[in-house]
Short mmCIF file of C-alpha atoms in Angstrom, two decimals:
data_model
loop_
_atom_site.label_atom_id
_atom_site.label_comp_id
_atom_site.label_asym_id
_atom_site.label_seq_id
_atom_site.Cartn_x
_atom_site.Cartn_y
_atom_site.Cartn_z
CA UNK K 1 37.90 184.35 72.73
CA UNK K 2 39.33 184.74 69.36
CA UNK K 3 43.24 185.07 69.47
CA UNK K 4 44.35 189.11 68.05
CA UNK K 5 46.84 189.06 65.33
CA UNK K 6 50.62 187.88 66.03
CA UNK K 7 52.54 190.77 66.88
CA UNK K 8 55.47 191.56 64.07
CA UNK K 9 58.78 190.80 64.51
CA UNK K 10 60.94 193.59 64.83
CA UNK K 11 62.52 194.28 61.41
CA UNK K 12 65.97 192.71 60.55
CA UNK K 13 65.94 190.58 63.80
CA UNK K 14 66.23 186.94 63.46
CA UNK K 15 65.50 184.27 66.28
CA UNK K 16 66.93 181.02 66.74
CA UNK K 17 64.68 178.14 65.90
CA UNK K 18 62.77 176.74 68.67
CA UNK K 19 61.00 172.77 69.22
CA UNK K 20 58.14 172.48 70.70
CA UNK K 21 58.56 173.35 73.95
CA UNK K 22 59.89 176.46 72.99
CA UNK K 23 63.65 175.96 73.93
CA UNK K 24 66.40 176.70 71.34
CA UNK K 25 67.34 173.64 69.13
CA UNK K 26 71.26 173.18 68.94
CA UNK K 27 73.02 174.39 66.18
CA UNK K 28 73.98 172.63 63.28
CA UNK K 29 77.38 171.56 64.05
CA UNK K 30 80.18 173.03 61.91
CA UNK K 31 81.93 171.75 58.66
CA UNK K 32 84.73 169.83 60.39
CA UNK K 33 88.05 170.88 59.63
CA UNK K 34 90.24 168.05 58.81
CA UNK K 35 91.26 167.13 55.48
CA UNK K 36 91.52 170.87 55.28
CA UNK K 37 94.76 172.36 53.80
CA UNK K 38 96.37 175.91 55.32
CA UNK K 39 99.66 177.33 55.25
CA UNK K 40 101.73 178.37 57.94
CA UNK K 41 105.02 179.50 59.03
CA UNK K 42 106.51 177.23 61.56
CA UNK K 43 107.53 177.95 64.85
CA UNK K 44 109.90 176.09 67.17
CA UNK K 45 110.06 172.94 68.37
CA UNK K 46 107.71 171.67 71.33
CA UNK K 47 108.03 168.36 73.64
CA UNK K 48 106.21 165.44 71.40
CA UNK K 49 107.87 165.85 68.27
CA UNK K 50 105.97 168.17 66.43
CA UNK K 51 106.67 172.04 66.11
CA UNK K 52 104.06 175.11 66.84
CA UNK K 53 102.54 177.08 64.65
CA UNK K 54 99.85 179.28 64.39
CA UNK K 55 97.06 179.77 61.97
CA UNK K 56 94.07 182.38 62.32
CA UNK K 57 95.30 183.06 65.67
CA UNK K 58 95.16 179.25 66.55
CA UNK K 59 97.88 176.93 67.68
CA UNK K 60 98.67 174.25 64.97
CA UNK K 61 101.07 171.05 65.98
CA UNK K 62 102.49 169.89 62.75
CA UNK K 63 104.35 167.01 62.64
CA UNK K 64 107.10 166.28 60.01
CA UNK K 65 107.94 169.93 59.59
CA UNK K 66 111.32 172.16 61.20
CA UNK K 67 111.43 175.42 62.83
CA UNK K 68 111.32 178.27 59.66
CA UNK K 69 109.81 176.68 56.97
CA UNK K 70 106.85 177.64 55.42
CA UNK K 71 104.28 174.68 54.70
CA UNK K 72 101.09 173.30 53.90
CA UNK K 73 99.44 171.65 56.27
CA UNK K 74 96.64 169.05 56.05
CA UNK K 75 95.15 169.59 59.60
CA UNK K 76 94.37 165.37 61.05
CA UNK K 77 92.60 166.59 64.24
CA UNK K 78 90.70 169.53 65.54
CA UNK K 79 86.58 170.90 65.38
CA UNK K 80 86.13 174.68 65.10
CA UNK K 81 85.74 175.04 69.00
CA UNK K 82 89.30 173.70 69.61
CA UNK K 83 92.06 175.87 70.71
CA UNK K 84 94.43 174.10 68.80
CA UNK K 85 94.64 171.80 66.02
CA UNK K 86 96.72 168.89 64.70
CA UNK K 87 98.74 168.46 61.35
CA UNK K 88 101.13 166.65 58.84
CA UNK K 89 103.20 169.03 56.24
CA UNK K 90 102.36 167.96 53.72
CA UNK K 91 104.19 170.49 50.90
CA UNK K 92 107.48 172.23 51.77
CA UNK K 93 107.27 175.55 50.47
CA UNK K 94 110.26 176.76 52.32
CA UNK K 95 112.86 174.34 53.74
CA UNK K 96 114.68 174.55 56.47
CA UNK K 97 118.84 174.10 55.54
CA UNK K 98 118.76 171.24 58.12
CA UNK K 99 116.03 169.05 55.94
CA UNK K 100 116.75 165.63 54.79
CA UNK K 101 115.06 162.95 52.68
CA UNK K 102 113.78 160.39 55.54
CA UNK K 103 116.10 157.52 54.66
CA UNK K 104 112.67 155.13 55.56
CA UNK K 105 110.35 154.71 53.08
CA UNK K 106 107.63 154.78 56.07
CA UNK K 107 108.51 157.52 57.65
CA UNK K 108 106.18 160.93 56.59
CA UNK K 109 103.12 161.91 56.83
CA UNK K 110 100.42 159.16 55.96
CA UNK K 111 98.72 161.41 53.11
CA UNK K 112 101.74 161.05 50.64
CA UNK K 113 103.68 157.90 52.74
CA UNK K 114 102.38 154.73 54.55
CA UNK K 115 102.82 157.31 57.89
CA UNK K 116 104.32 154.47 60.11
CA UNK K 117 104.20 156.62 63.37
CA UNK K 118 107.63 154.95 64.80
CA UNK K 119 109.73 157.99 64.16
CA UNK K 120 109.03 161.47 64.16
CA UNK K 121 112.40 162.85 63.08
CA UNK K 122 113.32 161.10 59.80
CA UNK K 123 113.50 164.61 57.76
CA UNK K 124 115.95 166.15 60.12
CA UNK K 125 119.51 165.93 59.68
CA UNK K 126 120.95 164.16 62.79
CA UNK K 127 123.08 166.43 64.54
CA UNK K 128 120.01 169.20 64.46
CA UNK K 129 117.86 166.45 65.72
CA UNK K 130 120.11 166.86 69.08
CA UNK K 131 119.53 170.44 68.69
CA UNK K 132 116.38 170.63 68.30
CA UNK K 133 116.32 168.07 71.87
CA UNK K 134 117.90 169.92 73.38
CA UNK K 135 115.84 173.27 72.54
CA UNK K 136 113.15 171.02 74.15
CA UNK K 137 115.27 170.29 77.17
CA UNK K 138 116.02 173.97 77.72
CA UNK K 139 112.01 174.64 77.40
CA UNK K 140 110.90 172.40 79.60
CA UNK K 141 112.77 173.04 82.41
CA UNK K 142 112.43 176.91 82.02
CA UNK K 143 108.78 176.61 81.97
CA UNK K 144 108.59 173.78 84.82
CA UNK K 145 111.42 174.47 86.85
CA UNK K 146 112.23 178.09 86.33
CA UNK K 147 115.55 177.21 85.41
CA UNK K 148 117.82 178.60 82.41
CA UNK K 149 120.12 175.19 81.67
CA UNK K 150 122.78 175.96 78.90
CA UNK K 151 122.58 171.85 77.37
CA UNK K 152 123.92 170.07 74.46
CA UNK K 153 122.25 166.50 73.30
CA UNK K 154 125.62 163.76 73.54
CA UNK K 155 125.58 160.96 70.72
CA UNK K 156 125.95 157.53 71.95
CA UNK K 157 128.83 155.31 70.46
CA UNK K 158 128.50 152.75 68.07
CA UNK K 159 128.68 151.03 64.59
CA UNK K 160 128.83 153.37 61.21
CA UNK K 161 124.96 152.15 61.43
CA UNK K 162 124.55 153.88 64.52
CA UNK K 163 126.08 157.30 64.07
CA UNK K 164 123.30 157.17 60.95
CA UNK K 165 121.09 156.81 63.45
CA UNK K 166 120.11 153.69 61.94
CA UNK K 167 119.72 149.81 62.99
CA UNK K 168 120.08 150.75 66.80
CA UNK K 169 116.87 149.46 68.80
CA UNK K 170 117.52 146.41 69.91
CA UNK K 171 114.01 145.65 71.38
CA UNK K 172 111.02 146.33 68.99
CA UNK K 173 107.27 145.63 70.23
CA UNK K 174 105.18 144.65 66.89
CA UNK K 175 101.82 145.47 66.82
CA UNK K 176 100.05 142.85 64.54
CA UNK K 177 96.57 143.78 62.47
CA UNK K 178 93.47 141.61 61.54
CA UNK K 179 95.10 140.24 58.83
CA UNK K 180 98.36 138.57 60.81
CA UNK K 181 100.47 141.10 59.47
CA UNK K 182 103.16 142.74 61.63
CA UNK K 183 104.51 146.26 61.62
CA UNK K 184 104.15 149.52 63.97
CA UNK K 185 101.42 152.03 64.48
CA UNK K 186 100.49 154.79 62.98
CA UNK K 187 100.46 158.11 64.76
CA UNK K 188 97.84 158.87 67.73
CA UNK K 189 96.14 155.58 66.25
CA UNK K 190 95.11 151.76 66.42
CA UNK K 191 95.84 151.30 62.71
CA UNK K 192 99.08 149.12 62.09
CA UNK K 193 101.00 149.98 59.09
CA UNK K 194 102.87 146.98 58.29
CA UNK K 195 106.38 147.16 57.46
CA UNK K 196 108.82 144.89 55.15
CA UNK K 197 111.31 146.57 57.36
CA UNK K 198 112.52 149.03 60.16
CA UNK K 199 115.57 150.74 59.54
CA UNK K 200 116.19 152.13 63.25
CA UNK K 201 115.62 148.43 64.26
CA UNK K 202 119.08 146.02 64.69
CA UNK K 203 119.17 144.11 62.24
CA UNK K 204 119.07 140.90 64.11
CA UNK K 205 115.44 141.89 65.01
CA UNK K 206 114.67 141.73 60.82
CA UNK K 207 116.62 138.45 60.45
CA UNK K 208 113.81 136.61 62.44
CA UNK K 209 111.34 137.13 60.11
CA UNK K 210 108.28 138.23 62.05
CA UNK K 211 107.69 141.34 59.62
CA UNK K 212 107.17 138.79 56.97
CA UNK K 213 105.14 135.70 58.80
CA UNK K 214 101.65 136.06 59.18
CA UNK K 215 100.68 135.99 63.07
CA UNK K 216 97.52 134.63 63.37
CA UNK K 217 95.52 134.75 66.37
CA UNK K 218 98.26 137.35 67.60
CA UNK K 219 97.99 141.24 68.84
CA UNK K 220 101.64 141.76 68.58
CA UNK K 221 104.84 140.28 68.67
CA UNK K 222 108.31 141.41 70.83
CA UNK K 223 111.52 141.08 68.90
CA UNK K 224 114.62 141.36 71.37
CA UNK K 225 118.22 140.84 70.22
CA UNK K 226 120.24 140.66 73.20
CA UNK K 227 123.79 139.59 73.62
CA UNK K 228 123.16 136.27 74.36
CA UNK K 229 121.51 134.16 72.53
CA UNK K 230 123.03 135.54 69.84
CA UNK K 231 119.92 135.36 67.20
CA UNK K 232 116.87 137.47 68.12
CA UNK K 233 114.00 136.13 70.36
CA UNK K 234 109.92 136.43 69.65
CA UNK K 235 107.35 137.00 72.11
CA UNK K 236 104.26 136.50 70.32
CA UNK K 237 101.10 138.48 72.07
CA UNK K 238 98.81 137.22 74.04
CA UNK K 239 102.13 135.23 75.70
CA UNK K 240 100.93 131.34 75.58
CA UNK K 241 103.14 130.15 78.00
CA UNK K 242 106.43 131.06 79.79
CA UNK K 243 108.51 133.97 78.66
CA UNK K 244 111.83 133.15 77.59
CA UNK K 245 114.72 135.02 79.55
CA UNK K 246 117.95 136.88 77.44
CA UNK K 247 121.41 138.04 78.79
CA UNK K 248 123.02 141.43 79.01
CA UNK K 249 126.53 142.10 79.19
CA UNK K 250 128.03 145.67 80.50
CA UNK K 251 131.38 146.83 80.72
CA UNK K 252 132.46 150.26 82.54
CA UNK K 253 135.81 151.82 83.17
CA UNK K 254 135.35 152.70 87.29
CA UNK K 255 137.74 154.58 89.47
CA UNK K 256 139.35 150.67 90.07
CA UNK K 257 139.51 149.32 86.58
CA UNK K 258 136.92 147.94 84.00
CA UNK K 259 133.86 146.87 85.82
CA UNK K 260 132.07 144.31 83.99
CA UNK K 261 128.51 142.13 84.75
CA UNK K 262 125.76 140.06 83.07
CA UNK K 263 122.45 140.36 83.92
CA UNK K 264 119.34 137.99 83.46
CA UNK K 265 116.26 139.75 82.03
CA UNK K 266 112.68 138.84 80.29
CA UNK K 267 112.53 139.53 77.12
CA UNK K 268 109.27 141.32 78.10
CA UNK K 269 110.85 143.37 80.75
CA UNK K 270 112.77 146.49 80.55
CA UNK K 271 116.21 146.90 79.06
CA UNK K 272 117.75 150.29 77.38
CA UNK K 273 117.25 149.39 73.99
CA UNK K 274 120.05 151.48 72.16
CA UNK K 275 123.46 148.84 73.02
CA UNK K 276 125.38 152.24 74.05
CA UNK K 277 122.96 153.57 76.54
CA UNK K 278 123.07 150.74 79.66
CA UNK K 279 126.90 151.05 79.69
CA UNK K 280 127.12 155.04 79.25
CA UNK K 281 123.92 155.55 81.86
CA UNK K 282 125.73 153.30 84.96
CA UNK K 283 129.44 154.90 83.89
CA UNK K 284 127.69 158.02 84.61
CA UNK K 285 126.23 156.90 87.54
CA UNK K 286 128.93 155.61 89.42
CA UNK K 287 130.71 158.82 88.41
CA UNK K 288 128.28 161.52 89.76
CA UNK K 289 127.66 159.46 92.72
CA UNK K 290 130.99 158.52 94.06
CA UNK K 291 129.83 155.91 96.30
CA UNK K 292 132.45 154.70 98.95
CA UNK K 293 132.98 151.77 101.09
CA UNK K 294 130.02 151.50 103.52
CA UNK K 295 127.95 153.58 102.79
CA UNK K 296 124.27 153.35 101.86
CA UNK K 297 122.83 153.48 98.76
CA UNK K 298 119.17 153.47 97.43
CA UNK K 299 118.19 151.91 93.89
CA UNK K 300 114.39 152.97 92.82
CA UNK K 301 112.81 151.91 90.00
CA UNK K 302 115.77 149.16 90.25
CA UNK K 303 114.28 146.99 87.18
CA UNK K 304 116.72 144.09 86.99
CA UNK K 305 119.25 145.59 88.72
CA UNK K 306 121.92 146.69 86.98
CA UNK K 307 122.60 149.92 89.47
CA UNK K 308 122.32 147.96 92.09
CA UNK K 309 124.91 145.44 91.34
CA UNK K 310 127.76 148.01 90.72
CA UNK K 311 126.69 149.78 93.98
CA UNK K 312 126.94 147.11 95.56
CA UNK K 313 130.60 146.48 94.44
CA UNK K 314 131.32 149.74 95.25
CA UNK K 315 130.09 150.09 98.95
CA UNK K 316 131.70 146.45 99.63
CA UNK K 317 130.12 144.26 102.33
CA UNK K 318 130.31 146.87 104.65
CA UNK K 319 127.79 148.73 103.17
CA UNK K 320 124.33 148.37 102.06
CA UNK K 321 122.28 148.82 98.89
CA UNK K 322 118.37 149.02 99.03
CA UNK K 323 116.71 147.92 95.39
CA UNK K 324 112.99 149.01 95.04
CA UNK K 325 111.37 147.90 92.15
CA UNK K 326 107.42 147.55 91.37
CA UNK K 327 107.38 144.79 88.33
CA UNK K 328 107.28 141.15 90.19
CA UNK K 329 108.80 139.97 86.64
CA UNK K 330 111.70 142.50 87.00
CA UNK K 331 111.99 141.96 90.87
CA UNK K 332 112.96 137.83 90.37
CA UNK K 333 114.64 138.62 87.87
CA UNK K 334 116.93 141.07 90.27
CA UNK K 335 116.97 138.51 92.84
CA UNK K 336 118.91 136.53 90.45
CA UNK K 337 121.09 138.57 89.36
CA UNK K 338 122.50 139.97 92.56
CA UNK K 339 122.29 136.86 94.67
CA UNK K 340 126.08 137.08 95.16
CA UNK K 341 125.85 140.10 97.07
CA UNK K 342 124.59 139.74 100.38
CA UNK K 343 124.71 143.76 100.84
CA UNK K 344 122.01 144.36 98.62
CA UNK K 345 118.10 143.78 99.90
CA UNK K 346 115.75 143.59 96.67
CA UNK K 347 112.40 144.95 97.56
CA UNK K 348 109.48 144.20 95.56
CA UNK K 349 106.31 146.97 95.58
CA UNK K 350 104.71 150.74 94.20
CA UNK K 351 108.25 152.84 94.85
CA UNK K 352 106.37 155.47 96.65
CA UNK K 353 104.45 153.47 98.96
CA UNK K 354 107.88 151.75 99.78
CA UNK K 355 109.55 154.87 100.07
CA UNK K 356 107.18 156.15 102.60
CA UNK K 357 107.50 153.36 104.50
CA UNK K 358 111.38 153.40 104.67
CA UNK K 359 111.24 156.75 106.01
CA UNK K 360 108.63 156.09 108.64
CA UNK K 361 111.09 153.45 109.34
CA UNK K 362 113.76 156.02 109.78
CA UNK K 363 116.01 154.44 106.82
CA UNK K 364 118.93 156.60 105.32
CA UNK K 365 121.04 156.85 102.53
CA UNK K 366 124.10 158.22 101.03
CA UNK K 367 123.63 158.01 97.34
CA UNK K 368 120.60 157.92 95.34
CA UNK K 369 119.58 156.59 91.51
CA UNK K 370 116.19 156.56 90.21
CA UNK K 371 115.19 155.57 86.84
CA UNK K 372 111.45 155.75 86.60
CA UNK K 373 109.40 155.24 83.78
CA UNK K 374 108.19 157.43 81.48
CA UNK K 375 105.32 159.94 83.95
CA UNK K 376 108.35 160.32 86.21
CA UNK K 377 108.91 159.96 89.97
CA UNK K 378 106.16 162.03 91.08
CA UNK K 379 105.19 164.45 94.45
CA UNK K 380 105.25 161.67 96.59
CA UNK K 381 108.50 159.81 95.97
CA UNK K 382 110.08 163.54 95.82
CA UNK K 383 108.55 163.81 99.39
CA UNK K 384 109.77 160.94 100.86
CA UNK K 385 113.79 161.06 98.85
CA UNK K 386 114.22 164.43 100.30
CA UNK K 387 113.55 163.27 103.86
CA UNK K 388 116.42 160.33 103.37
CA UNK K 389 119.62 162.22 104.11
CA UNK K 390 121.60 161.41 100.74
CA UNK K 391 124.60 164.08 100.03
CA UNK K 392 123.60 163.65 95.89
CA UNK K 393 120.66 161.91 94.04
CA UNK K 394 121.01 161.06 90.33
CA UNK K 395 117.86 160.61 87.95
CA UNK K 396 117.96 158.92 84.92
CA UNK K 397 114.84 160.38 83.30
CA UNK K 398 113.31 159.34 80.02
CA UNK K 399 110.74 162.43 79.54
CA UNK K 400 112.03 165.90 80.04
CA UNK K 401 108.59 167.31 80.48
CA UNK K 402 108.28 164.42 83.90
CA UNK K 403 112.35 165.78 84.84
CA UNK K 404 111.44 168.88 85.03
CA UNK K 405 108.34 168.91 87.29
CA UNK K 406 110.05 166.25 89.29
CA UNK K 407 112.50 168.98 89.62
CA UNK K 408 110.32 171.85 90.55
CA UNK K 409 108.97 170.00 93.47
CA UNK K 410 112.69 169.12 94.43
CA UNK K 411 114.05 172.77 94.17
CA UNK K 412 110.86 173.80 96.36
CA UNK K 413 112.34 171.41 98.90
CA UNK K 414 115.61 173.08 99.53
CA UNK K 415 117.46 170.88 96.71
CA UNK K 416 119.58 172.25 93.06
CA UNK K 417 119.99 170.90 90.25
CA UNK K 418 124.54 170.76 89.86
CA UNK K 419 124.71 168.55 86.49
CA UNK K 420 122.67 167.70 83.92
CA UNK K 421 123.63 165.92 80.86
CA UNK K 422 121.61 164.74 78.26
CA UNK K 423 121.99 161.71 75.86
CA UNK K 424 120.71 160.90 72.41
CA UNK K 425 119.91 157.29 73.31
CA UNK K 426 116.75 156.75 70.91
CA UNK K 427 117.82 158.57 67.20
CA UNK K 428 115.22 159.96 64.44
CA UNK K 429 112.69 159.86 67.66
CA UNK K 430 111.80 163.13 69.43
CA UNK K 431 113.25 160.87 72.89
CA UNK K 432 116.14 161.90 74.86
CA UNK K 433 117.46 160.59 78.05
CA UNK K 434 118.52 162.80 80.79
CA UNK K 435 121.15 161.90 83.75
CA UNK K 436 120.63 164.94 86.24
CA UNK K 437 122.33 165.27 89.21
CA UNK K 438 120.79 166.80 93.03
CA UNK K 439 122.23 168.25 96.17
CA UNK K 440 120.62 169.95 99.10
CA UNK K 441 121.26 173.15 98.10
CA UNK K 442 123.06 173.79 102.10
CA UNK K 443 125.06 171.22 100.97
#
């Protein structure tokens, strides 16, 4: 039978084009949009170091910009089906009063600067880099908690150097590229951007040298400066071999005079790296807690145990202090360093699976510090601290966005947040440390 004519299309109606089997073929996929240029007004702040804008009804994160200004923006990341895109200002057309010439060559976004990613803060002026932390502070836990905190981000003491915010970080991890060269990374990337220098770094940690040598056969190097020895150590990556140990002295005034300790600790293992913040973290500590003779007290996330030593002081050999820590390297190196105090049992495991087991075990405490890394404490260790007894719990908390959660699921559980203070241990960074304080709220 001889096919009839095609039937015509209806007039000013277009189909998508078919294959073979007569199923729509995917659209072309759109002109990306980085390297593009827009300009936006810039909103506030947000957790990460960037501030929020919006362009075309579209949330852009631009990095290297301040709340107010206008700017152009080269957008780094985002396709056309994103909700929200990524950027560097990259042209001030409006500055903010608070804006500063980043005193590190390095430091900027990588279209017009080498766009180390190390510091995300340069073009602030330092006290509004507090405020601006503490802006995120006050976000986060309004939006996690449901708390309204009134908060004000504390400089640490120091040299001149340090109230720059300079020459501060006294651990620096290297990343090394194919070539042997050393420096740091550059934002949200594998590329290393090597550096002749690092001004937030101590200046012990330059002395070595490993920005200039060539590290072949290397991924990275660790530069620690510690108080004893008193030149810098290097950790070349992969390690080849045993890691060499440093010293770390801390003084504190307590309710009984100055308190004073040294503690043993890998130079791969973890140490606040700003000198202030060890000494200003445990003075705070002690204080909030209150710890007495015999009683109980509960270190988590104990690292070498610098909490747990004063504790234990403080509670005497009538009482008792529990360390929990989940790095074996950190844990011997804790074993060492409070060896002298038979009070204190140094536990080696996850926290939470520890914790569990403790209160299956029907152990109490008094007094509580935690100190956990960066993600926080979590549900589970919340659920298990709450069940311990303590009268007060302090957290030492390096990510506000991981506080407050951790204290959402705490205030569910019949506890308040009484104190909260907040430090600037990590200048020209978007970082802050916390130190926040919990009671049951009967009590």
């Amino acid at each position: 039978m001889t096919p009839g004519p095609r039937r015509p299309r209806p007039s000013g109606r277009r189909t998508a084009p078919r294959d073979r089997r007569g199923a729509p073929r995917p659209a072309a996929p759109p002109d990306p949009l980085v390297g593009r240029t827009v300009e936006v007004e810039v909103g506030p702040i947000a957790h990460g170091g960037h501030c929020v804008a919006r362009h075309e009804g579209r949330v852009v994160f631009v990095r290297h910009a301040l709340p107010g200004e206008l700017v152009r923006v080269l957008v780094t990341e985002g396709r056309a089906k994103d909700s929200f895109l990524r950027g560097d200002a990259v042209e001030v057309l409006r500055a903010s009063p608070h804006r500063v010439t980043p005193p590190c060559p390095y430091a900027g976004p990588a279209a017009t600067t080498p766009g180390c990613g190390g510091c995300d803060l340069q073009h602030v002026a330092l006290p509004h880099q507090r405020e601006l932390k503490a802006a995120v502070v006050r976000e986060q836990l309004q939006r996690l908690a449901g708390l309204e905190v009134d908060v004000v981000v504390e400089a640490l003491p120091g040299t001149p150097e340090h109230e720059r915010g300079l020459r501060w970080r006294t651990r620096v991890e290297l990343a090394v590229d194919a070539a042997g060269r050393a420096g740091l990374r550059a934002h949200r990337s594998h590329d290393v951007v090597p550096l002749d220098d690092c001004l937030i770094a101590d200046e012990r940690v330059v002395a070595t040298g490993a920005l200039s040598t060539v590290w072949t056969g290397c991924t990275g190097v660790d530069v620690v400066a510690a108080d004893e020895p008193e030149a810098a150590v290097e950790v070349p990556l992969p390690v080849d071999g045993p890691v060499p140990s440093v010293v770390q002295h801390v003084a504190v005034d307590g309710p009984e005079g100055e308190w004073e300790e040294s503690f043993l600790v890998s130079a791969r293992g973890f140490w606040q790296v700003h000198p202030a913040a060890a000494p200003t973290f445990l003075a705070h500590v002690l204080s909030e807690l209150d710890p007495q003779p015999g009683e109980r007290a509960l270190d988590l996330y104990a690292g070498v145990g610098l909490f747990a030593a004063a504790l234990a002081d403080a509670v005497g050999v009538t009482g008792a202090v529990l360390a929990v820590e989940g790095d074996a390297v950190a844990v011997e190196d804790a074993t060492a360093n409070l060896e002298d105090r038979p009070q204190v049992e140094v536990r080696g495991g996850d926290v939470a699976r520890e914790l569990s087991a403790m209160v299956d075990q029907g152990v109490v405490a008094d007094v509580v510090v935690l100190d956990p890394p960066r993600t926080g404490a979590g549900r589970d260790v919340v659920d298990a601290l709450v069940r311990l007894g303590a009268r007060r719990v302090v957290y030492v908390a390096c990510d506000p966005a991981a506080l407050a959660r951790d204290t959402s699921y705490l205030l569910e559980r019949g506890w308040r947040l009484s104190h909260l203070r907040a430090v600037d241990a990590f200048p020209m960074t978007h970082h802050v440390e916390c130190l926040a304080t919990f009671e049951p709220a009967a009590g």
